[in-house]
Amino acid sequence: MKILGIETSCDDTGVAIVEDGRNCLSNIISSQEEMHSKYGGIVPEMASRQHLLSIVPAVSSVLENTGMEFDDLDAVAVTHGPGLAGSLLVGVNFAKGIAFSKNMMMASINHLEGHIYSAWLGGKDPEIDPGFPLLCLIASGGHTELVLMKDHGEYETLARTRDDAVGEAFDKGARLFGMGFPGGPEIERLASRAIGSETKFTRPVVKNSLDFSFSGLKTALLRRLEMKMPSAEFDPGDIPFGLKANIAKEYQDALVDSLVSRTVKVAKNKNVKGIIVCGGVAANSLLRDKMGSESPFPVIIPEKKYCTDNGAMIGAAAWYKLRVNPEYQWAMDIIPSLRLN
Ligand code: KG4
Ligand code: ZN
């Protein structure tokens, strides 16, 4: 089954054609990074307008890359939440138009479920190996959740963040260093230039809970940078580069440590068959390495290009739904605050 996957929940326009849930035939991401970078975050109105401009060329490109026409597709799948309302509307209405006019199956996909299914892309088959239950760490700009996946489409959320998402902590941290958006890759680059170590940041703990918390770390970073400022003016440009890199390394270590220690602890409690790490932050090399070395369970992390938002993960998730239940959800709508269960 060949599925056109469309993802427009946030800032990137992602379109892909995926065969049988695992084989991505073409994957186009039209990034809005440059447009939002100077604002230090996403401007929703600009994002939805840009999706309108990008979606037709992106769909045309995946068709051209695969030598396919709309009639060669079996289904259309689209993210219907959670996300920015204006952005979701563009993808959902575009998908409805194609599916209705071509009388094609159509699936609405939860963005978080899409991230989970990115683990199936590229040939790996966790359905056979290692099996269920799987513990999924979804770490993105809007979400930080630990989800127990009992089977395809069966989820139980075990923990989430009490305040900022971990990607948000990377983004806000980068802004404090005077760097652009998205902040994750910026912090990772700066941390890789560290020449020594600094005092460690205290790891955040939410008492009597499995939940995450990241806003305290961001405040601790602000205080640390303020302390290192030679003048009363807050200007990160005044701090020597090596010192900034050392602090960025400590900040990244603290964020990654929080994710890895909590995830491994819960995985042991639930005696899972494996751990999936997904969402934009899963592109972080330290997180990938640390989870791999500290988990006693098999760890499945998608290729970096499938970690940040993309249409392929939506096409993959849809296959596991449509192969069981053919769906023609032409009347579905966006749900900006959609949850996984
Ligand atoms: O999944 P995603 O593309 O969008 C959301 O659903 O939010 O995740 C974007 C987030 C941003 O916060 C970005 O800073 C973070 O993923 N990110 C990273 C890296 N690449 C992207 N965080 C840490 N290290 C990276 N290499
Ligand atoms: Zn995402």
mmCIF file of C-alpha atoms and ligand atoms in Angstrom:
data_model
loop_
_atom_site.group_PDB
_atom_site.id
_atom_site.type_symbol
_atom_site.label_atom_id
_atom_site.label_comp_id
_atom_site.label_asym_id
_atom_site.label_seq_id
_atom_site.Cartn_x
_atom_site.Cartn_y
_atom_site.Cartn_z
ATOM 1 C CA MET A 1 0.000 0.000 0.000
ATOM 2 C CA LYS A 2 1.400 3.392 -1.011
ATOM 3 C CA ILE A 3 0.424 6.245 1.288
ATOM 4 C CA LEU A 4 0.921 9.976 0.852
ATOM 5 C CA GLY A 5 1.835 11.308 4.319
ATOM 6 C CA ILE A 6 1.292 14.995 5.070
ATOM 7 C CA GLU A 7 2.570 16.791 8.183
ATOM 8 C CA THR A 8 1.914 20.495 8.758
ATOM 9 C CA SER A 9 1.316 20.667 12.522
ATOM 10 C CA CYS A 10 4.044 23.178 13.285
ATOM 11 C CA ASP A 11 6.548 25.031 11.103
ATOM 12 C CA ASP A 12 7.851 22.473 8.588
ATOM 13 C CA THR A 13 5.843 21.282 5.591
ATOM 14 C CA GLY A 14 6.534 17.539 5.430
ATOM 15 C CA VAL A 15 5.294 15.351 2.580
ATOM 16 C CA ALA A 16 6.316 11.770 1.791
ATOM 17 C CA ILE A 17 5.236 8.626 -0.001
ATOM 18 C CA VAL A 18 5.651 5.505 2.159
ATOM 19 C CA GLU A 19 5.142 1.920 1.065
ATOM 20 C CA ASP A 20 3.779 -0.611 3.554
ATOM 21 C CA GLY A 21 4.652 1.418 6.631
ATOM 22 C CA ARG A 22 8.405 1.073 6.392
ATOM 23 C CA ASN A 23 9.761 1.884 2.978
ATOM 24 C CA CYS A 24 9.997 5.612 2.371
ATOM 25 C CA LEU A 25 10.024 6.238 -1.389
ATOM 26 C CA SER A 26 10.405 10.010 -1.198
ATOM 27 C CA ASN A 27 10.516 12.468 1.686
ATOM 28 C CA ILE A 28 10.388 16.238 1.217
ATOM 29 C CA ILE A 29 10.670 18.696 4.084
ATOM 30 C CA SER A 30 10.148 22.321 3.235
ATOM 31 C CA SER A 31 11.774 24.017 6.206
ATOM 32 C CA GLN A 32 10.698 27.374 7.601
ATOM 33 C CA GLU A 33 13.722 27.534 9.930
ATOM 34 C CA GLU A 34 15.250 30.611 8.330
ATOM 35 C CA MET A 35 11.955 32.518 8.392
ATOM 36 C CA HIS A 36 11.323 31.973 12.130
ATOM 37 C CA SER A 37 14.968 32.015 13.258
ATOM 38 C CA LYS A 38 15.176 35.776 13.721
ATOM 39 C CA TYR A 39 12.144 35.731 16.035
ATOM 40 C CA GLY A 40 13.673 33.054 18.298
ATOM 41 C CA GLY A 41 10.574 30.846 17.910
ATOM 42 C CA ILE A 42 7.675 30.027 15.625
ATOM 43 C CA VAL A 43 5.266 32.797 14.577
ATOM 44 C CA PRO A 44 1.993 30.861 13.994
ATOM 45 C CA GLU A 45 0.467 33.190 11.376
ATOM 46 C CA MET A 46 3.619 33.131 9.291
ATOM 47 C CA ALA A 47 3.847 29.343 9.613
ATOM 48 C CA SER A 48 0.349 28.695 8.252
ATOM 49 C CA ARG A 49 0.804 31.121 5.356
ATOM 50 C CA GLN A 50 4.077 29.478 4.424
ATOM 51 C CA HIS A 51 2.456 25.999 4.519
ATOM 52 C CA LEU A 52 -0.050 27.269 1.943
ATOM 53 C CA LEU A 53 2.795 28.260 -0.351
ATOM 54 C CA SER A 54 4.875 25.121 0.209
ATOM 55 C CA ILE A 55 2.380 22.270 0.163
ATOM 56 C CA VAL A 56 1.636 22.058 -3.572
ATOM 57 C CA PRO A 57 5.316 22.135 -4.628
ATOM 58 C CA ALA A 58 6.170 19.556 -1.911
ATOM 59 C CA VAL A 59 3.450 17.133 -3.072
ATOM 60 C CA SER A 60 4.454 17.655 -6.709
ATOM 61 C CA SER A 61 8.073 16.876 -5.787
ATOM 62 C CA VAL A 62 7.346 13.534 -4.092
ATOM 63 C CA LEU A 63 5.199 12.482 -7.060
ATOM 64 C CA GLU A 64 7.914 13.520 -9.500
ATOM 65 C CA ASN A 65 10.694 11.833 -7.457
ATOM 66 C CA THR A 66 8.818 8.523 -7.465
ATOM 67 C CA GLY A 67 7.446 8.818 -11.017
ATOM 68 C CA MET A 68 3.958 8.377 -9.563
ATOM 69 C CA GLU A 69 0.606 10.078 -10.122
ATOM 70 C CA PHE A 70 -2.245 10.542 -7.652
ATOM 71 C CA ASP A 71 -3.935 7.459 -9.127
ATOM 72 C CA ASP A 72 -0.944 5.305 -8.098
ATOM 73 C CA LEU A 73 -1.549 6.145 -4.426
ATOM 74 C CA ASP A 74 -3.757 3.988 -2.175
ATOM 75 C CA ALA A 75 -4.349 6.463 0.624
ATOM 76 C CA VAL A 76 -3.672 9.908 2.056
ATOM 77 C CA ALA A 77 -2.714 10.396 5.709
ATOM 78 C CA VAL A 78 -2.475 13.681 7.530
ATOM 79 C CA THR A 79 -1.675 15.005 11.022
ATOM 80 C CA HIS A 80 -4.873 16.387 12.579
ATOM 81 C CA GLY A 81 -3.406 17.289 15.992
ATOM 82 C CA PRO A 82 -1.860 18.250 18.294
ATOM 83 C CA GLY A 83 -0.379 21.416 16.829
ATOM 84 C CA LEU A 84 -1.006 24.966 15.668
ATOM 85 C CA ALA A 85 -4.581 25.327 14.397
ATOM 86 C CA GLY A 86 -3.750 27.414 11.333
ATOM 87 C CA SER A 87 -0.937 25.063 10.309
ATOM 88 C CA LEU A 88 -2.988 21.890 10.855
ATOM 89 C CA LEU A 89 -5.821 23.321 8.750
ATOM 90 C CA VAL A 90 -3.620 23.629 5.674
ATOM 91 C CA GLY A 91 -2.547 19.968 5.702
ATOM 92 C CA VAL A 92 -5.951 18.592 6.671
ATOM 93 C CA ASN A 93 -7.886 20.512 4.026
ATOM 94 C CA PHE A 94 -5.355 19.760 1.331
ATOM 95 C CA ALA A 95 -5.468 16.038 2.200
ATOM 96 C CA LYS A 96 -9.266 16.037 2.216
ATOM 97 C CA GLY A 97 -9.301 17.615 -1.227
ATOM 98 C CA ILE A 98 -7.061 14.942 -2.721
ATOM 99 C CA ALA A 99 -8.758 12.003 -0.966
ATOM 100 C CA PHE A 100 -12.286 13.157 -1.835
ATOM 101 C CA SER A 101 -11.561 13.953 -5.461
ATOM 102 C CA LYS A 102 -9.732 10.656 -6.011
ATOM 103 C CA ASN A 103 -12.048 8.581 -3.816
ATOM 104 C CA MET A 104 -9.020 7.465 -1.802
ATOM 105 C CA MET A 105 -8.749 6.118 1.741
ATOM 106 C CA MET A 106 -7.879 8.791 4.234
ATOM 107 C CA ALA A 107 -6.469 8.517 7.760
ATOM 108 C CA SER A 108 -6.113 11.208 10.406
ATOM 109 C CA ILE A 109 -2.980 10.709 12.477
ATOM 110 C CA ASN A 110 -1.973 11.973 15.908
ATOM 111 C CA HIS A 111 1.351 13.792 15.555
ATOM 112 C CA LEU A 112 2.801 11.943 18.565
ATOM 113 C CA GLU A 113 1.783 8.596 17.092
ATOM 114 C CA GLY A 114 3.543 9.704 13.914
ATOM 115 C CA HIS A 115 6.755 10.292 15.880
ATOM 116 C CA ILE A 116 6.485 6.817 17.407
ATOM 117 C CA TYR A 117 6.078 5.198 13.989
ATOM 118 C CA SER A 118 9.181 6.933 12.668
ATOM 119 C CA ALA A 119 10.913 4.026 14.461
ATOM 120 C CA TRP A 120 9.515 1.670 11.822
ATOM 121 C CA LEU A 121 10.904 3.631 8.882
ATOM 122 C CA GLY A 122 13.952 2.460 7.019
ATOM 123 C CA GLY A 123 13.405 -1.274 7.148
ATOM 124 C CA LYS A 124 13.661 -1.977 10.889
ATOM 125 C CA ASP A 125 10.746 -4.003 12.131
ATOM 126 C CA PRO A 126 10.111 -3.697 15.867
ATOM 127 C CA GLU A 127 6.911 -5.680 15.278
ATOM 128 C CA ILE A 128 9.026 -8.807 15.004
ATOM 129 C CA ASP A 129 12.069 -7.716 16.943
ATOM 130 C CA PRO A 130 12.043 -6.873 19.826
ATOM 131 C CA GLY A 131 8.208 -7.074 20.176
ATOM 132 C CA PHE A 132 5.759 -5.406 22.596
ATOM 133 C CA PRO A 133 5.489 -3.720 25.050
ATOM 134 C CA LEU A 134 7.792 -0.918 23.975
ATOM 135 C CA LEU A 135 8.536 2.197 25.972
ATOM 136 C CA CYS A 136 8.505 5.310 23.782
ATOM 137 C CA LEU A 137 10.290 8.484 24.766
ATOM 138 C CA ILE A 138 8.777 11.260 22.659
ATOM 139 C CA ALA A 139 11.091 14.252 22.969
ATOM 140 C CA SER A 140 10.228 17.209 20.798
ATOM 141 C CA GLY A 141 9.743 20.973 20.854
ATOM 142 C CA GLY A 142 6.189 20.699 22.170
ATOM 143 C CA HIS A 143 6.173 17.366 24.034
ATOM 144 C CA THR A 144 8.196 15.228 26.406
ATOM 145 C CA GLU A 145 6.320 12.035 27.165
ATOM 146 C CA LEU A 146 6.968 8.460 28.166
ATOM 147 C CA VAL A 147 4.392 6.272 26.487
ATOM 148 C CA LEU A 148 3.958 2.554 26.967
ATOM 149 C CA MET A 149 3.063 1.032 23.597
ATOM 150 C CA LYS A 150 1.293 -2.242 24.351
ATOM 151 C CA ASP A 151 0.548 -3.059 20.729
ATOM 152 C CA HIS A 152 -0.066 -1.200 17.501
ATOM 153 C CA GLY A 153 -2.372 1.714 18.306
ATOM 154 C CA GLU A 154 -2.529 0.885 22.058
ATOM 155 C CA TYR A 155 -0.892 3.479 24.265
ATOM 156 C CA GLU A 156 -0.651 4.421 27.909
ATOM 157 C CA THR A 157 1.024 7.712 28.820
ATOM 158 C CA LEU A 158 3.139 7.105 31.925
ATOM 159 C CA ALA A 159 4.856 10.466 32.309
ATOM 160 C CA ARG A 160 5.031 13.867 30.707
ATOM 161 C CA THR A 161 6.669 17.185 31.397
ATOM 162 C CA ARG A 162 5.204 19.400 34.104
ATOM 163 C CA ASP A 163 6.414 22.584 32.375
ATOM 164 C CA ASP A 164 8.646 23.058 29.310
ATOM 165 C CA ALA A 165 9.233 20.322 26.748
ATOM 166 C CA VAL A 166 12.871 19.276 26.471
ATOM 167 C CA GLY A 167 13.119 20.698 22.934
ATOM 168 C CA GLU A 168 11.770 23.954 24.322
ATOM 169 C CA ALA A 169 14.517 23.857 26.978
ATOM 170 C CA PHE A 170 17.092 23.515 24.168
ATOM 171 C CA ASP A 171 15.409 26.346 22.219
ATOM 172 C CA LYS A 172 15.134 28.724 25.189
ATOM 173 C CA GLY A 173 18.674 27.837 26.296
ATOM 174 C CA ALA A 174 20.022 28.683 22.830
ATOM 175 C CA ARG A 175 18.255 32.037 22.986
ATOM 176 C CA LEU A 176 20.030 32.786 26.297
ATOM 177 C CA PHE A 177 23.353 32.040 24.577
ATOM 178 C CA GLY A 178 22.315 34.508 21.848
ATOM 179 C CA MET A 179 21.901 31.762 19.234
ATOM 180 C CA GLY A 180 19.087 31.144 16.722
ATOM 181 C CA PHE A 181 16.137 28.755 16.399
ATOM 182 C CA PRO A 182 15.848 25.776 16.536
ATOM 183 C CA GLY A 183 18.127 25.717 19.531
ATOM 184 C CA GLY A 184 18.832 21.969 19.803
ATOM 185 C CA PRO A 185 21.343 21.746 16.964
ATOM 186 C CA GLU A 186 22.876 25.099 18.055
ATOM 187 C CA ILE A 187 23.463 23.915 21.645
ATOM 188 C CA GLU A 188 24.788 20.589 20.366
ATOM 189 C CA ARG A 189 27.281 22.381 18.083
ATOM 190 C CA LEU A 190 28.402 24.767 20.834
ATOM 191 C CA ALA A 191 28.738 21.926 23.376
ATOM 192 C CA SER A 192 30.934 19.984 20.947
ATOM 193 C CA ARG A 193 33.493 22.827 21.181
ATOM 194 C CA ALA A 194 33.806 22.513 24.982
ATOM 195 C CA ILE A 195 37.394 22.531 26.204
ATOM 196 C CA GLY A 196 36.804 21.629 29.840
ATOM 197 C CA SER A 197 34.094 21.172 32.386
ATOM 198 C CA GLU A 198 32.130 23.524 34.596
ATOM 199 C CA THR A 199 30.062 22.919 37.727
ATOM 200 C CA LYS A 200 27.288 20.472 36.894
ATOM 201 C CA PHE A 201 23.675 21.633 36.808
ATOM 202 C CA THR A 202 21.472 19.981 39.424
ATOM 203 C CA ARG A 203 19.289 17.362 37.745
ATOM 204 C CA PRO A 204 15.593 18.241 38.076
ATOM 205 C CA VAL A 205 13.396 15.787 39.959
ATOM 206 C CA VAL A 206 9.615 15.901 40.418
ATOM 207 C CA LYS A 207 8.921 14.413 43.862
ATOM 208 C CA ASN A 208 6.850 11.206 43.972
ATOM 209 C CA SER A 209 6.275 11.294 40.245
ATOM 210 C CA LEU A 210 7.732 9.983 37.023
ATOM 211 C CA ASP A 211 7.109 13.334 35.329
ATOM 212 C CA PHE A 212 9.818 15.500 33.813
ATOM 213 C CA SER A 213 10.522 19.152 34.552
ATOM 214 C CA PHE A 214 12.853 21.401 32.566
ATOM 215 C CA SER A 215 11.981 25.012 33.331
ATOM 216 C CA GLY A 216 14.214 25.091 36.451
ATOM 217 C CA LEU A 217 17.245 24.113 34.369
ATOM 218 C CA LYS A 218 16.588 26.974 31.979
ATOM 219 C CA THR A 219 16.487 29.417 34.924
ATOM 220 C CA ALA A 220 19.687 27.871 36.329
ATOM 221 C CA LEU A 221 21.336 28.457 32.944
ATOM 222 C CA LEU A 222 20.224 32.090 32.966
ATOM 223 C CA ARG A 223 21.709 32.586 36.456
ATOM 224 C CA ARG A 224 24.965 30.858 35.445
ATOM 225 C CA LEU A 225 25.338 33.091 32.375
ATOM 226 C CA GLU A 226 24.503 36.221 34.389
ATOM 227 C CA MET A 227 27.243 35.271 36.863
ATOM 228 C CA LYS A 228 29.797 35.048 34.064
ATOM 229 C CA MET A 229 28.880 38.434 32.527
ATOM 230 C CA PRO A 230 31.700 40.942 32.955
ATOM 231 C CA SER A 231 29.200 43.835 33.133
ATOM 232 C CA ALA A 232 25.670 44.340 34.489
ATOM 233 C CA GLU A 233 24.313 44.279 30.909
ATOM 234 C CA PHE A 234 23.045 40.839 29.822
ATOM 235 C CA ASP A 235 25.078 40.194 26.684
ATOM 236 C CA PRO A 236 26.212 36.600 26.073
ATOM 237 C CA GLY A 237 28.613 37.971 23.454
ATOM 238 C CA ASP A 238 30.785 39.235 26.349
ATOM 239 C CA ILE A 239 31.468 35.717 27.684
ATOM 240 C CA PRO A 240 34.585 33.990 26.274
ATOM 241 C CA PHE A 241 33.668 31.364 23.671
ATOM 242 C CA GLY A 242 35.378 28.440 25.461
ATOM 243 C CA LEU A 243 33.520 29.167 28.684
ATOM 244 C CA LYS A 244 30.198 29.375 26.825
ATOM 245 C CA ALA A 245 30.927 26.041 25.147
ATOM 246 C CA ASN A 246 31.702 24.439 28.538
ATOM 247 C CA ILE A 247 28.433 25.728 29.993
ATOM 248 C CA ALA A 248 26.491 24.532 26.918
ATOM 249 C CA LYS A 249 28.006 21.082 27.408
ATOM 250 C CA GLU A 250 26.879 20.991 31.061
ATOM 251 C CA TYR A 251 23.404 22.179 30.062
ATOM 252 C CA GLN A 252 23.088 19.515 27.353
ATOM 253 C CA ASP A 253 24.422 16.857 29.770
ATOM 254 C CA ALA A 254 21.747 17.782 32.326
ATOM 255 C CA LEU A 255 18.894 17.679 29.786
ATOM 256 C CA VAL A 256 20.036 14.371 28.300
ATOM 257 C CA ASP A 257 20.711 12.813 31.720
ATOM 258 C CA SER A 258 17.168 13.640 32.853
ATOM 259 C CA LEU A 259 15.725 11.940 29.784
ATOM 260 C CA VAL A 260 17.921 8.853 29.879
ATOM 261 C CA SER A 261 17.785 8.128 33.626
ATOM 262 C CA ARG A 262 13.973 8.454 33.812
ATOM 263 C CA THR A 263 13.417 6.416 30.651
ATOM 264 C CA VAL A 264 15.676 3.553 31.702
ATOM 265 C CA LYS A 265 14.113 3.486 35.187
ATOM 266 C CA VAL A 266 10.575 3.248 33.790
ATOM 267 C CA ALA A 267 11.633 0.677 31.194
ATOM 268 C CA LYS A 268 12.986 -1.532 33.989
ATOM 269 C CA ASN A 269 9.806 -1.068 36.046
ATOM 270 C CA LYS A 270 7.629 -2.096 33.153
ATOM 271 C CA ASN A 271 10.000 -4.785 31.939
ATOM 272 C CA VAL A 272 9.634 -3.700 28.325
ATOM 273 C CA LYS A 273 11.021 -5.450 25.255
ATOM 274 C CA GLY A 274 12.652 -2.297 23.937
ATOM 275 C CA ILE A 275 12.840 1.474 23.975
ATOM 276 C CA ILE A 276 11.921 3.807 21.126
ATOM 277 C CA VAL A 277 13.411 7.303 21.220
ATOM 278 C CA CYS A 278 11.726 9.722 18.819
ATOM 279 C CA GLY A 279 10.848 13.370 18.188
ATOM 280 C CA GLY A 280 13.183 16.189 17.135
ATOM 281 C CA VAL A 281 15.435 15.890 20.204
ATOM 282 C CA ALA A 282 16.160 12.253 19.263
ATOM 283 C CA ALA A 283 18.456 13.752 16.599
ATOM 284 C CA ASN A 284 20.821 14.717 19.439
ATOM 285 C CA SER A 285 23.976 12.580 19.279
ATOM 286 C CA LEU A 286 24.611 12.552 23.029
ATOM 287 C CA LEU A 287 21.053 11.336 23.682
ATOM 288 C CA ARG A 288 21.391 8.645 21.005
ATOM 289 C CA ASP A 289 24.720 7.419 22.419
ATOM 290 C CA LYS A 290 23.753 7.620 26.081
ATOM 291 C CA MET A 291 20.438 5.830 25.676
ATOM 292 C CA GLY A 292 22.206 3.117 23.710
ATOM 293 C CA SER A 293 24.905 2.628 26.340
ATOM 294 C CA GLU A 294 22.729 2.888 29.474
ATOM 295 C CA SER A 295 19.707 0.850 28.442
ATOM 296 C CA PRO A 296 19.749 -2.878 29.130
ATOM 297 C CA PHE A 297 16.978 -3.178 26.505
ATOM 298 C CA PRO A 298 17.260 -2.858 22.724
ATOM 299 C CA VAL A 299 17.019 0.800 21.715
ATOM 300 C CA ILE A 300 15.397 1.838 18.455
ATOM 301 C CA ILE A 301 16.105 5.386 17.282
ATOM 302 C CA PRO A 302 15.051 6.516 13.812
ATOM 303 C CA GLU A 303 17.562 7.974 11.369
ATOM 304 C CA LYS A 304 18.095 11.654 12.174
ATOM 305 C CA LYS A 305 16.118 12.805 9.114
ATOM 306 C CA TYR A 306 13.032 11.018 10.495
ATOM 307 C CA CYS A 307 13.380 12.461 14.039
ATOM 308 C CA THR A 308 12.297 16.025 13.314
ATOM 309 C CA ASP A 309 8.812 16.557 11.871
ATOM 310 C CA ASN A 310 8.270 14.828 8.527
ATOM 311 C CA GLY A 311 5.531 13.342 6.361
ATOM 312 C CA ALA A 312 7.077 9.851 6.250
ATOM 313 C CA MET A 313 6.245 9.134 9.910
ATOM 314 C CA ILE A 314 2.602 10.036 9.198
ATOM 315 C CA GLY A 315 2.510 7.694 6.198
ATOM 316 C CA ALA A 316 4.092 4.932 8.316
ATOM 317 C CA ALA A 317 1.606 5.319 11.195
ATOM 318 C CA ALA A 318 -1.321 5.318 8.753
ATOM 319 C CA TRP A 319 -0.376 1.960 7.263
ATOM 320 C CA TYR A 320 -0.751 0.206 10.615
ATOM 321 C CA LYS A 321 -4.263 1.675 10.878
ATOM 322 C CA LEU A 322 -5.456 1.248 7.323
ATOM 323 C CA ARG A 323 -4.273 -2.341 6.883
ATOM 324 C CA VAL A 324 -6.701 -3.319 9.669
ATOM 325 C CA ASN A 325 -9.472 -0.786 9.085
ATOM 326 C CA PRO A 326 -9.924 0.902 5.700
ATOM 327 C CA GLU A 327 -10.951 4.458 6.573
ATOM 328 C CA TYR A 328 -12.490 7.272 4.538
ATOM 329 C CA GLN A 329 -12.351 10.074 7.097
ATOM 330 C CA TRP A 330 -13.306 12.883 4.759
ATOM 331 C CA ALA A 331 -15.331 14.601 7.487
ATOM 332 C CA MET A 332 -12.616 14.622 10.152
ATOM 333 C CA ASP A 333 -11.316 17.899 11.528
ATOM 334 C CA ILE A 334 -8.289 19.345 13.256
ATOM 335 C CA ILE A 335 -7.887 18.844 17.031
ATOM 336 C CA PRO A 336 -5.112 21.256 18.152
ATOM 337 C CA SER A 337 -4.968 19.831 21.698
ATOM 338 C CA LEU A 338 -5.302 16.156 20.747
ATOM 339 C CA ARG A 339 -3.819 13.650 23.216
ATOM 340 C CA LEU A 340 -2.496 10.170 22.579
ATOM 341 C CA ASN A 341 -4.901 8.278 24.836
HETATM 342 O O1 KG4 B 1 9.644 16.931 16.583
HETATM 343 P P1 KG4 B 1 10.055 18.294 16.201
HETATM 344 O O2 KG4 B 1 10.657 18.496 14.825
HETATM 345 O O3 KG4 B 1 8.859 19.300 16.318
HETATM 346 C C1 KG4 B 1 7.907 19.210 17.333
HETATM 347 O O4 KG4 B 1 7.030 18.343 17.249
HETATM 348 O O5 KG4 B 1 8.079 20.019 18.273
HETATM 349 O O6 KG4 B 1 11.082 18.793 17.313
HETATM 350 C C2 KG4 B 1 11.681 20.055 17.244
HETATM 351 C C3 KG4 B 1 12.559 20.199 18.459
HETATM 352 C C4 KG4 B 1 13.112 21.618 18.621
HETATM 353 O O7 KG4 B 1 12.887 22.031 19.941
HETATM 354 C C5 KG4 B 1 14.597 21.440 18.342
HETATM 355 O O8 KG4 B 1 15.417 22.350 19.039
HETATM 356 C C6 KG4 B 1 14.833 20.014 18.771
HETATM 357 O O9 KG4 B 1 13.686 19.310 18.348
HETATM 358 N N1 KG4 B 1 16.037 19.438 18.138
HETATM 359 C C7 KG4 B 1 17.136 19.061 18.824
HETATM 360 C C8 KG4 B 1 18.070 18.635 17.859
HETATM 361 N N2 KG4 B 1 17.502 18.748 16.616
HETATM 362 C C9 KG4 B 1 16.258 19.243 16.813
HETATM 363 N N3 KG4 B 1 17.393 19.058 20.144
HETATM 364 C C10 KG4 B 1 18.610 18.633 20.539
HETATM 365 N N4 KG4 B 1 19.575 18.231 19.674
HETATM 366 C C11 KG4 B 1 19.362 18.215 18.336
HETATM 367 N N5 KG4 B 1 20.314 17.810 17.502
HETATM 368 ZN ZN ZN B 2 7.030 16.783 16.215
#
